């Protein structure tokens, strides 16, 4: 066994018992009285065997104490007799119940600091919770290494997709309750003594740039909600001009491209249904697509111009990113559909692991039209991000206790909400999450982004026509 492992075991099992000098003197005075008692003298001979040595120093705390004392050149003979003497001492209420010392042995102990320290040690059991936590941590490391090796060796993404069993086990976790608890903590006012160090810890961990905020003094933010919902300076996020689409938020581009056959590509080789993601409704609030419609016909039914195509763009907001999202274009919002669902994590590792994750999670789909036809922006909930706030939609309440997963609520805006400029504030998350844009545009659209790229809100995503640069 390695030395560091032995040290950990000893540290987990040994508890220091501090004694004052006066208590030690009283302790040993009583021990000398005990050693001179008739009951111990009678132990001088036991069944005709050799007498007990008065040079024996024994501690009842542990066997390791006895061994260390033997290694410290303190002779100890016939430990079975010493154990019997200790038993008699325990039964005698007038004597101390710990151990017996001879005067000579006590003098050696008194002048030897190592022995004095050993006497203060006491064995205590390891809590079961600590043992299980250690096993869980070791298993987590093993699984992490195994999955990393699998990811590096495979060329087929479908081999990395979680089975239904793992997905069902994941969805059984109380993620909605934990997200509501986080929402409560999010708005809790931080006491002055811990406010600055706590926020500094978040800034350091998530690499937040507080210099971009209107209020740079972190002591002015009374809660985590105030900090993560901070307003930014206008010059920190210039909005791209021209007839183009801009990023609605800070974050990382997970995926973008053309929607084909009514399927959205989640990762390379893995897709999910556009029909399930948006729901069976067209721009006309009086008309529903029939449930038996195919994904391909559903896609074509959304297009207002048959010469156009549908595109998508997925942006992941990390916990350290600016948590508000803005309008990516000038458009008209006509309809809202709120899907009640899971609150699974939307970090890139989980997105690559669970197929159709965005169709499982709680999400709010706002749809309408822009200059080229159909346009929608979806805010997807995630673990600890059950609360989604949209400024013009006060009736929206996400992550409610009494709701049926898989159901949805709809609202039709009459009159419609007209967004007249790019970058107009739209809503906010409690913590990082995901924005999904699905929009109609000409087939000659050019994207000015790459997968994995970090973007800021207001930065260019695409020009709808290569000649529309201003």
XYZ file of C-alpha atoms in Angstrom:
470
model
C 0.000 0.000 0.000
C 1.298 3.439 -0.891
C 2.385 5.716 1.933
C -0.114 8.432 1.030
C -2.963 5.925 1.120
C -1.878 4.769 4.581
C -1.728 8.393 5.701
C -5.285 8.993 4.466
C -6.562 5.902 6.270
C -4.877 6.908 9.518
C -6.118 10.491 9.178
C -9.683 9.306 8.621
C -9.619 6.942 11.609
C -7.591 8.835 14.225
C -9.038 11.572 16.362
C -6.850 13.797 18.531
C -7.770 13.958 22.201
C -6.148 16.948 23.868
C -5.431 16.825 27.604
C -4.189 19.574 29.858
C -0.970 19.183 31.868
C -2.844 19.138 35.167
C -5.162 16.359 34.000
C -2.142 14.294 32.911
C -0.481 14.702 36.355
C -3.673 13.623 38.128
C -4.003 10.765 35.665
C -0.575 9.352 36.450
C -0.860 9.871 40.218
C -3.949 7.676 40.123
C -2.098 5.143 37.971
C 0.707 4.822 40.521
C -1.906 4.168 43.204
C -3.505 1.582 40.953
C -0.209 -0.229 40.366
C 0.399 -0.531 44.097
C -3.041 -1.988 44.780
C -3.327 -5.594 46.004
C -5.372 -6.569 42.990
C -2.423 -5.817 40.670
C 0.139 -7.425 42.977
C -1.895 -10.585 42.793
C -1.265 -10.537 39.051
C 2.472 -10.965 39.695
C 1.942 -14.647 39.281
C -0.849 -16.049 37.186
C -1.180 -19.826 36.782
C 2.494 -20.240 37.635
C 3.627 -18.123 34.684
C 6.174 -15.350 34.632
C 5.366 -12.109 36.433
C 4.172 -8.974 34.701
C 6.995 -6.553 33.967
C 6.695 -3.134 35.567
C 8.414 -1.650 32.503
C 5.369 -2.331 30.321
C 3.589 0.722 28.925
C 0.273 -0.060 27.268
C -2.471 2.176 25.926
C -5.981 0.793 25.556
C -6.667 3.115 22.610
C -5.287 0.956 19.840
C -2.957 -1.810 18.793
C -0.932 0.664 16.755
C -0.073 2.491 19.981
C 1.352 -0.692 21.440
C 3.442 -1.332 18.359
C 4.778 2.206 18.261
C 5.715 1.955 21.941
C 7.587 -1.273 21.316
C 9.424 0.363 18.391
C 10.354 3.247 20.712
C 12.603 0.920 22.804
C 10.091 0.652 25.688
C 10.039 -2.997 26.673
C 6.690 -4.683 26.936
C 6.455 -8.336 28.041
C 3.534 -10.652 28.134
C 0.874 -8.354 26.786
C -1.785 -10.910 27.692
C -1.134 -10.271 31.369
C -1.207 -6.531 30.772
C -4.591 -6.909 29.111
C -5.877 -8.773 32.207
C -4.598 -6.018 34.478
C -6.406 -3.462 32.373
C -9.613 -5.526 32.683
C -9.385 -5.458 36.471
C -8.801 -1.707 36.391
C -11.915 -1.239 34.316
C -13.974 -3.066 36.926
C -12.592 -0.974 39.784
C -14.584 2.273 39.826
C -12.101 3.936 42.130
C -9.350 3.726 39.515
C -8.933 5.422 36.154
C -10.201 3.271 33.293
C -7.521 3.916 30.688
C -4.078 2.290 31.230
C -1.349 1.505 33.777
C 2.088 3.045 33.927
C 5.083 2.352 36.080
C 7.038 5.337 37.365
C 9.997 4.507 35.172
C 7.809 4.154 32.077
C 6.018 7.409 32.838
C 9.334 9.227 33.038
C 10.266 7.906 29.600
C 6.897 8.986 28.247
C 7.147 12.413 29.823
C 10.477 13.198 28.167
C 9.576 11.650 24.806
C 7.312 13.991 22.769
C 6.470 11.249 20.270
C 5.036 9.023 22.975
C 3.103 11.915 24.478
C 1.582 12.594 21.085
C 0.704 8.926 20.527
C -1.206 8.859 23.801
C -3.537 11.545 22.496
C -4.671 9.409 19.531
C -7.925 7.551 19.514
C -9.418 5.308 16.853
C -12.807 6.305 15.511
C -14.831 4.583 12.734
C -15.118 6.033 9.220
C -18.691 7.268 8.472
C -20.494 5.161 5.878
C -21.297 8.277 3.840
C -17.604 9.076 3.454
C -16.877 5.559 2.281
C -19.693 5.602 -0.283
C -18.595 9.058 -1.486
C -15.076 7.747 -2.061
C -16.396 4.766 -4.026
C -18.671 7.032 -6.093
C -15.790 9.367 -6.880
C -13.574 6.486 -7.995
C -16.383 5.153 -10.197
C -16.947 8.613 -11.680
C -13.250 8.873 -12.606
C -13.382 5.428 -14.165
C -16.481 6.237 -16.248
C -15.043 9.586 -17.319
C -11.818 7.991 -18.547
C -13.750 5.237 -20.298
C -16.058 7.678 -22.106
C -13.140 9.903 -23.100
C -11.350 6.903 -24.585
C -14.511 5.840 -26.407
C -15.016 9.349 -27.804
C -11.431 9.472 -29.060
C -11.590 6.051 -30.712
C -15.007 6.081 -32.411
C -15.856 7.553 -35.793
C -19.601 6.872 -35.555
C -21.483 9.331 -33.260
C -24.414 6.928 -32.908
C -22.178 4.634 -30.852
C -21.965 7.334 -28.168
C -25.722 7.908 -27.839
C -27.293 6.958 -24.507
C -29.684 4.024 -24.439
C -33.300 4.423 -23.323
C -32.380 2.886 -19.966
C -29.805 5.586 -19.196
C -32.132 8.346 -20.400
C -34.955 7.042 -18.194
C -32.632 6.854 -15.190
C -31.463 10.421 -15.861
C -35.002 11.767 -16.113
C -35.881 10.189 -12.743
C -33.603 12.656 -10.960
C -35.425 15.534 -9.172
C -34.077 18.146 -11.597
C -37.188 20.315 -11.593
C -37.218 20.564 -7.784
C -33.512 21.373 -7.679
C -34.019 24.034 -10.339
C -36.781 25.664 -8.286
C -34.485 25.632 -5.258
C -31.762 27.243 -7.333
C -34.230 29.909 -8.473
C -34.969 30.693 -4.823
C -31.245 30.927 -3.992
C -30.752 32.983 -7.126
C -32.923 35.774 -5.731
C -31.737 35.502 -2.127
C -29.985 38.655 -0.903
C -26.345 37.963 -0.101
C -24.997 39.192 3.270
C -22.377 41.901 2.960
C -19.483 39.859 4.472
C -19.746 37.080 1.865
C -21.069 39.050 -1.120
C -17.759 40.202 -2.554
C -15.775 36.949 -2.073
C -18.650 34.839 -3.423
C -19.116 36.943 -6.557
C -15.342 37.097 -7.058
C -15.327 33.296 -6.946
C -17.978 33.147 -9.704
C -16.095 35.729 -11.776
C -12.868 33.741 -11.486
C -14.458 30.324 -12.116
C -16.547 31.335 -15.142
C -14.215 34.026 -16.508
C -16.796 36.832 -16.398
C -15.712 40.241 -17.697
C -17.138 42.639 -15.127
C -15.581 45.586 -17.014
C -18.341 45.222 -19.629
C -21.100 45.784 -17.068
C -22.754 49.138 -16.469
C -22.137 48.608 -12.729
C -18.558 47.416 -12.228
C -18.666 47.434 -8.420
C -19.661 43.859 -7.570
C -20.645 44.897 -4.062
C -23.657 46.667 -5.616
C -25.183 43.368 -6.753
C -27.395 42.202 -3.882
C -28.004 38.679 -5.218
C -26.724 36.213 -7.783
C -29.761 37.071 -9.898
C -28.731 40.718 -9.978
C -25.199 39.765 -10.955
C -26.051 37.316 -13.742
C -28.777 39.627 -15.052
C -26.443 42.622 -15.116
C -26.815 45.210 -17.860
C -23.928 45.690 -20.276
C -22.502 48.893 -21.677
C -23.773 49.653 -25.172
C -20.258 49.962 -26.563
C -19.461 46.458 -25.244
C -21.929 44.862 -27.700
C -22.138 46.738 -31.011
C -24.987 45.494 -33.231
C -24.068 44.439 -36.774
C -25.787 46.676 -39.296
C -27.412 45.767 -42.610
C -29.992 43.213 -43.639
C -28.597 40.329 -41.680
C -29.138 37.988 -38.783
C -27.176 38.614 -35.588
C -26.520 36.502 -32.515
C -29.294 36.792 -29.915
C -26.944 36.073 -27.002
C -23.435 35.467 -25.819
C -22.448 31.821 -26.124
C -20.975 29.071 -28.252
C -22.255 27.956 -31.654
C -23.144 24.272 -31.259
C -24.596 23.659 -34.706
C -26.075 25.452 -37.708
C -27.111 24.699 -41.247
C -29.978 23.701 -43.507
C -32.944 21.694 -42.265
C -33.484 18.746 -44.590
C -36.517 16.455 -44.758
C -37.953 18.038 -41.647
C -35.029 16.920 -39.481
C -32.646 19.144 -37.507
C -29.085 17.963 -37.070
C -28.185 17.842 -33.372
C -24.658 16.535 -33.847
C -23.071 14.946 -36.865
C -25.196 11.969 -37.809
C -27.833 12.544 -35.101
C -31.066 14.430 -35.853
C -34.356 15.293 -34.173
C -37.792 16.111 -35.550
C -38.690 19.692 -36.461
C -42.374 18.783 -36.094
C -41.871 17.637 -32.485
C -39.708 20.611 -31.625
C -42.053 23.359 -32.885
C -45.424 21.638 -32.522
C -48.295 21.160 -34.920
C -49.179 24.742 -35.725
C -48.634 26.978 -38.715
C -48.454 30.772 -38.739
C -52.230 30.802 -39.112
C -53.605 30.417 -35.542
C -56.762 28.787 -36.878
C -54.924 25.964 -38.616
C -53.138 22.929 -37.187
C -51.068 20.467 -39.154
C -52.655 17.012 -38.978
C -50.839 14.730 -36.488
C -50.079 12.147 -39.184
C -48.191 14.642 -41.364
C -44.652 13.590 -42.312
C -41.627 15.595 -41.252
C -40.855 16.531 -44.845
C -44.362 17.867 -45.534
C -44.317 19.700 -42.217
C -41.135 21.524 -43.255
C -42.589 22.506 -46.599
C -45.790 23.664 -44.889
C -43.844 26.234 -42.885
C -42.299 27.882 -45.953
C -44.057 30.946 -47.295
C -41.863 30.959 -50.415
C -41.234 27.603 -52.046
C -37.913 28.864 -53.421
C -36.587 29.414 -49.893
C -35.215 26.926 -47.388
C -35.365 26.471 -43.616
C -32.220 26.949 -41.532
C -31.314 26.523 -37.888
C -28.701 27.816 -35.489
C -28.107 26.557 -31.914
C -26.283 28.757 -29.374
C -25.253 27.443 -25.961
C -25.008 29.912 -23.062
C -22.468 28.786 -20.460
C -22.954 29.789 -16.780
C -20.357 32.544 -17.139
C -22.004 34.124 -20.186
C -24.276 37.143 -20.148
C -27.696 35.617 -19.411
C -30.051 37.918 -21.273
C -31.054 37.246 -24.867
C -32.078 39.752 -27.533
C -33.870 39.793 -30.832
C -31.624 38.611 -33.692
C -33.602 40.474 -36.383
C -36.565 42.736 -37.051
C -39.588 40.438 -36.961
C -43.174 40.005 -35.790
C -44.066 37.596 -32.960
C -47.506 36.068 -33.427
C -47.561 32.899 -31.375
C -46.065 31.304 -28.272
C -46.029 27.624 -27.420
C -44.757 26.515 -23.997
C -43.765 22.836 -23.785
C -43.597 21.312 -20.308
C -40.767 18.816 -20.166
C -37.533 17.742 -18.543
C -34.738 19.986 -17.344
C -31.758 17.973 -18.523
C -28.389 19.635 -18.858
C -27.742 21.234 -22.261
C -23.957 21.379 -21.993
C -22.262 20.104 -25.177
C -21.280 16.769 -23.605
C -24.896 15.909 -22.713
C -26.227 17.216 -26.041
C -23.867 14.799 -27.815
C -24.993 11.954 -25.520
C -28.826 12.170 -25.548
C -30.531 12.081 -28.932
C -33.433 14.538 -29.291
C -32.597 16.272 -26.020
C -34.157 19.572 -27.127
C -37.443 17.782 -27.792
C -37.385 16.383 -24.238
C -36.596 19.589 -22.360
C -38.971 22.322 -21.309
C -38.898 25.087 -23.913
C -40.748 28.191 -25.043
C -41.194 28.626 -28.809
C -41.976 32.096 -30.176
C -42.891 32.050 -33.847
C -43.862 34.619 -36.443
C -42.358 36.012 -39.612
C -39.611 38.296 -40.822
C -38.804 39.742 -44.221
C -38.087 36.314 -45.755
C -40.946 34.325 -44.226
C -41.158 32.002 -41.229
C -39.079 32.884 -38.154
C -38.900 31.377 -34.665
C -36.748 31.754 -31.586
C -36.846 29.094 -28.864
C -35.523 29.402 -25.306
C -34.689 25.919 -23.989
C -34.728 25.210 -20.240
C -31.959 23.240 -18.559
C -30.789 21.948 -15.193
C -30.967 24.851 -12.703
C -32.435 26.994 -15.496
C -36.121 26.279 -15.070
C -37.046 29.946 -15.000
C -37.321 31.634 -18.413
C -38.487 35.239 -18.463
C -39.735 37.037 -21.581
C -40.279 40.755 -21.138
C -43.396 41.217 -23.267
C -45.053 37.943 -22.143
C -46.019 38.354 -18.481
C -48.344 35.347 -18.545
C -45.431 32.940 -19.104
C -44.585 30.838 -16.015
C -42.047 28.062 -16.484
C -41.052 25.109 -14.267
C -44.325 24.998 -12.368
C -44.953 22.300 -9.785
C -48.264 21.077 -11.220
C -47.741 20.431 -14.905
C -47.768 17.336 -17.047
C -44.560 16.572 -18.881
C -45.099 16.505 -22.621
C -48.085 18.839 -22.530
C -48.008 22.385 -23.852
C -49.736 25.723 -23.450
C -50.327 28.163 -26.267
C -50.869 31.879 -26.566
C -51.697 33.954 -29.626
C -50.657 37.608 -29.539
C -53.349 39.896 -30.855
C -52.190 42.409 -31.859
C -48.849 40.780 -32.731
C -45.611 41.917 -31.065
C -43.554 43.915 -33.534
C -39.813 44.010 -32.912
C -38.473 46.956 -34.844
C -34.725 46.653 -34.317
C -32.031 44.004 -33.970
C -30.630 43.667 -30.485
C -33.873 44.666 -28.771
C -34.084 42.990 -25.303
C -36.236 39.861 -25.459
C -35.807 37.831 -22.245
C -33.405 36.207 -19.808
C -32.419 32.943 -18.137
C -31.552 32.308 -14.507
C -28.323 30.659 -15.625
C -26.776 29.485 -18.883
C -29.004 27.597 -21.325
C -29.667 27.349 -25.081
C -31.268 29.444 -27.827
C -32.452 27.747 -31.037
C -33.191 29.855 -34.121
C -35.244 28.350 -36.965
C -35.866 30.647 -39.888
C -36.746 30.790 -43.546
C -34.273 32.460 -45.917
C -33.135 32.383 -49.538
C -31.060 29.409 -50.645
C -28.019 31.615 -51.282
C -27.642 32.484 -47.590
C -24.078 32.617 -46.265
C -23.186 31.851 -42.653
C -20.366 33.835 -41.088
C -19.837 31.474 -38.170
C -18.176 28.133 -37.467
C -19.162 25.303 -35.126
C -17.618 25.776 -31.696
C -17.106 29.509 -32.204
C -17.685 31.875 -29.275
C -20.009 34.744 -30.169
C -21.384 37.847 -28.448
C -24.893 39.113 -28.887
C -25.114 41.542 -31.813
C -22.354 39.820 -33.786
C -23.038 38.688 -37.326
C -24.427 35.201 -37.903
C -25.357 35.451 -41.582
C -26.231 37.758 -44.402
C -29.401 36.677 -46.115
C -27.870 37.562 -49.458
C -24.171 37.887 -50.254
C -24.856 41.309 -51.771
C -26.718 42.684 -48.737
C -23.606 43.984 -46.920
C -23.881 47.567 -45.711
